[in-house]
Amino acid sequence: MKRFYTAVCTLEKYIAMTGIVLMTVFIFLGAVTRTLGCPLGWTTDMGQFMLAWATFLAGDIAFREGRLANLDVVIVHVPVKLQKAIAVLIYAIIVAFILCMIYFGSVLTYTSRFRTFNGVQGFSYSWVTLAMPVSGFFMLITAVVRLIKILRSDDPRQISKM
């Protein structure tokens, strides 16, 4: 199971990186073609699609790798048991937020199923909004894995890392 999780995390990184590169290419291509007088309407839409997916996936990557803003300066000065209690409370709030993100992202995906892009006929906007619940699911897994690590650890550095 751990190898599968590692493979999924690696795939997630490559998808996010590819999304950023493709977004840049699409936006640049759109700018060049507009400058030349024959604009391509789909480049902005595809850039928006890539931006949404890359941003949400990168949010999970940053969360998993502990690269988000952290107030460990405050937490590191309290006893380990209190650090764990604070961490559990914070992760309960994070999980509640992620569950809301999954729910409302799913609702948004469903309600936007008939909306299409202007430049790409037949391509539903739901593919953009689907990035929110899918990435939310990955973030939920990340939050649970990190919470389990915190609960199993007595190392103040691991607990305060959150």
Tab-separated table of C-alpha atoms in Angstrom, residues 40-157:
chain	number	residue	atom	x	y	z
A	40	LEU	CA	-6.838	31.043	-30.949
A	41	GLY	CA	-9.800	31.169	-28.572
A	42	TRP	CA	-9.100	27.843	-26.936
A	43	THR	CA	-5.664	28.734	-25.521
A	44	THR	CA	-7.042	30.834	-22.645
A	45	ASP	CA	-9.580	28.139	-21.771
A	46	MET	CA	-6.980	25.380	-21.753
A	47	GLY	CA	-4.644	27.608	-19.741
A	48	GLN	CA	-7.409	28.072	-17.178
A	49	PHE	CA	-7.993	24.303	-17.104
A	50	MET	CA	-4.295	23.625	-16.498
A	51	LEU	CA	-4.065	26.380	-13.879
A	52	ALA	CA	-6.935	24.943	-11.835
A	53	TRP	CA	-5.574	21.402	-11.805
A	54	ALA	CA	-1.951	22.396	-11.215
A	55	THR	CA	-2.881	24.772	-8.390
A	56	PHE	CA	-5.064	22.336	-6.480
A	57	LEU	CA	-2.667	19.414	-6.936
A	58	ALA	CA	0.271	21.582	-5.910
A	59	GLY	CA	-1.677	22.554	-2.784
A	60	ASP	CA	-1.753	18.911	-1.754
A	61	ILE	CA	1.929	18.477	-2.595
A	62	ALA	CA	2.874	21.483	-0.447
A	63	PHE	CA	0.635	20.224	2.376
A	64	ARG	CA	2.131	16.720	2.233
A	65	GLU	CA	5.713	17.999	2.200
A	66	GLY	CA	5.149	20.482	5.039
A	67	ARG	CA	5.836	23.518	2.861
A	68	LEU	CA	2.837	25.565	3.941
A	69	ALA	CA	3.033	28.413	6.442
A	70	ASN	CA	3.421	27.110	9.973
A	71	LEU	CA	3.423	28.612	13.459
A	72	ASP	CA	5.790	26.089	15.004
A	73	VAL	CA	7.527	28.913	16.884
A	74	VAL	CA	4.503	29.097	19.181
A	75	ILE	CA	3.796	25.381	19.493
A	76	VAL	CA	7.363	24.246	20.184
A	77	HIS	CA	7.389	25.988	23.603
A	78	VAL	CA	4.513	24.028	25.142
A	79	PRO	CA	4.634	20.462	26.546
A	80	VAL	CA	4.439	17.566	24.082
A	81	LYS	CA	0.980	16.439	25.234
A	82	LEU	CA	-0.396	19.938	24.699
A	83	GLN	CA	1.342	20.074	21.305
A	84	LYS	CA	-0.461	16.874	20.324
A	85	ALA	CA	-3.786	18.244	21.531
A	86	ILE	CA	-3.301	21.451	19.552
A	87	ALA	CA	-2.245	19.452	16.484
A	88	VAL	CA	-5.318	17.217	16.717
A	89	LEU	CA	-7.569	20.279	17.035
A	90	ILE	CA	-5.911	21.946	14.053
A	91	TYR	CA	-6.187	18.797	11.966
A	92	ALA	CA	-9.854	18.415	12.925
A	93	ILE	CA	-10.433	21.917	11.539
A	94	ILE	CA	-8.394	21.092	8.420
A	95	VAL	CA	-10.333	17.857	7.825
A	96	ALA	CA	-13.650	19.692	8.271
A	97	PHE	CA	-12.551	22.308	5.727
A	98	ILE	CA	-11.385	19.638	3.276
A	99	LEU	CA	-14.675	17.760	3.609
A	100	CYS	CA	-16.524	21.007	2.823
A	101	MET	CA	-14.215	21.541	-0.139
A	102	ILE	CA	-14.960	18.036	-1.445
A	103	TYR	CA	-18.712	18.440	-0.944
A	104	PHE	CA	-19.077	21.919	-2.423
A	105	GLY	CA	-16.577	21.117	-5.190
A	106	SER	CA	-18.695	18.088	-6.121
A	107	VAL	CA	-21.833	20.220	-6.136
A	108	LEU	CA	-20.086	22.817	-8.294
A	109	THR	CA	-18.858	20.118	-10.658
A	110	TYR	CA	-22.386	18.751	-11.019
A	111	THR	CA	-24.035	22.137	-11.502
A	112	SER	CA	-21.510	23.242	-14.128
A	113	ARG	CA	-21.802	20.084	-16.225
A	114	PHE	CA	-23.687	21.838	-19.025
A	115	ARG	CA	-21.453	24.909	-19.113
A	116	THR	CA	-18.895	24.731	-21.889
A	117	PHE	CA	-15.840	26.761	-22.692
A	118	ASN	CA	-16.238	29.490	-25.287
A	119	GLY	CA	-13.269	28.373	-27.339
A	120	VAL	CA	-13.649	24.605	-26.932
A	121	GLN	CA	-17.095	23.371	-27.846
A	122	GLY	CA	-18.175	20.149	-26.160
A	123	PHE	CA	-15.608	20.477	-23.363
A	124	SER	CA	-17.513	20.875	-20.112
A	125	TYR	CA	-16.387	23.338	-17.469
A	126	SER	CA	-16.951	20.521	-14.977
A	127	TRP	CA	-13.497	19.241	-15.884
A	128	VAL	CA	-12.056	22.415	-14.353
A	129	THR	CA	-14.212	22.330	-11.226
A	130	LEU	CA	-13.484	18.616	-10.754
A	131	ALA	CA	-9.984	19.646	-9.661
A	132	MET	CA	-11.395	20.810	-6.318
A	133	PRO	CA	-13.011	17.566	-5.060
A	134	VAL	CA	-10.285	15.335	-6.525
A	135	SER	CA	-7.496	17.361	-4.926
A	136	GLY	CA	-9.565	17.614	-1.759
A	137	PHE	CA	-9.667	13.819	-1.616
A	138	PHE	CA	-5.863	13.714	-1.906
A	139	MET	CA	-5.572	16.411	0.782
A	140	LEU	CA	-7.849	14.387	3.049
A	141	ILE	CA	-5.555	11.380	2.695
A	142	THR	CA	-2.558	13.617	3.399
A	143	ALA	CA	-4.215	15.072	6.507
A	144	VAL	CA	-5.084	11.641	7.888
A	145	VAL	CA	-1.584	10.274	7.223
A	146	ARG	CA	0.029	13.290	8.888
A	147	LEU	CA	-2.357	13.119	11.847
A	148	ILE	CA	-1.490	9.450	12.386
A	149	LYS	CA	2.223	10.339	12.313
A	150	ILE	CA	1.651	13.069	14.882
A	151	LEU	CA	-0.349	10.801	17.176
A	152	ARG	CA	2.305	8.069	17.019
A	153	SER	CA	5.227	10.420	17.624
A	154	ASP	CA	6.593	11.867	20.834
A	155	ASP	CA	9.197	13.918	18.987
A	156	PRO	CA	8.338	17.628	19.458
A	157	ARG	CA	9.899	18.481	16.078
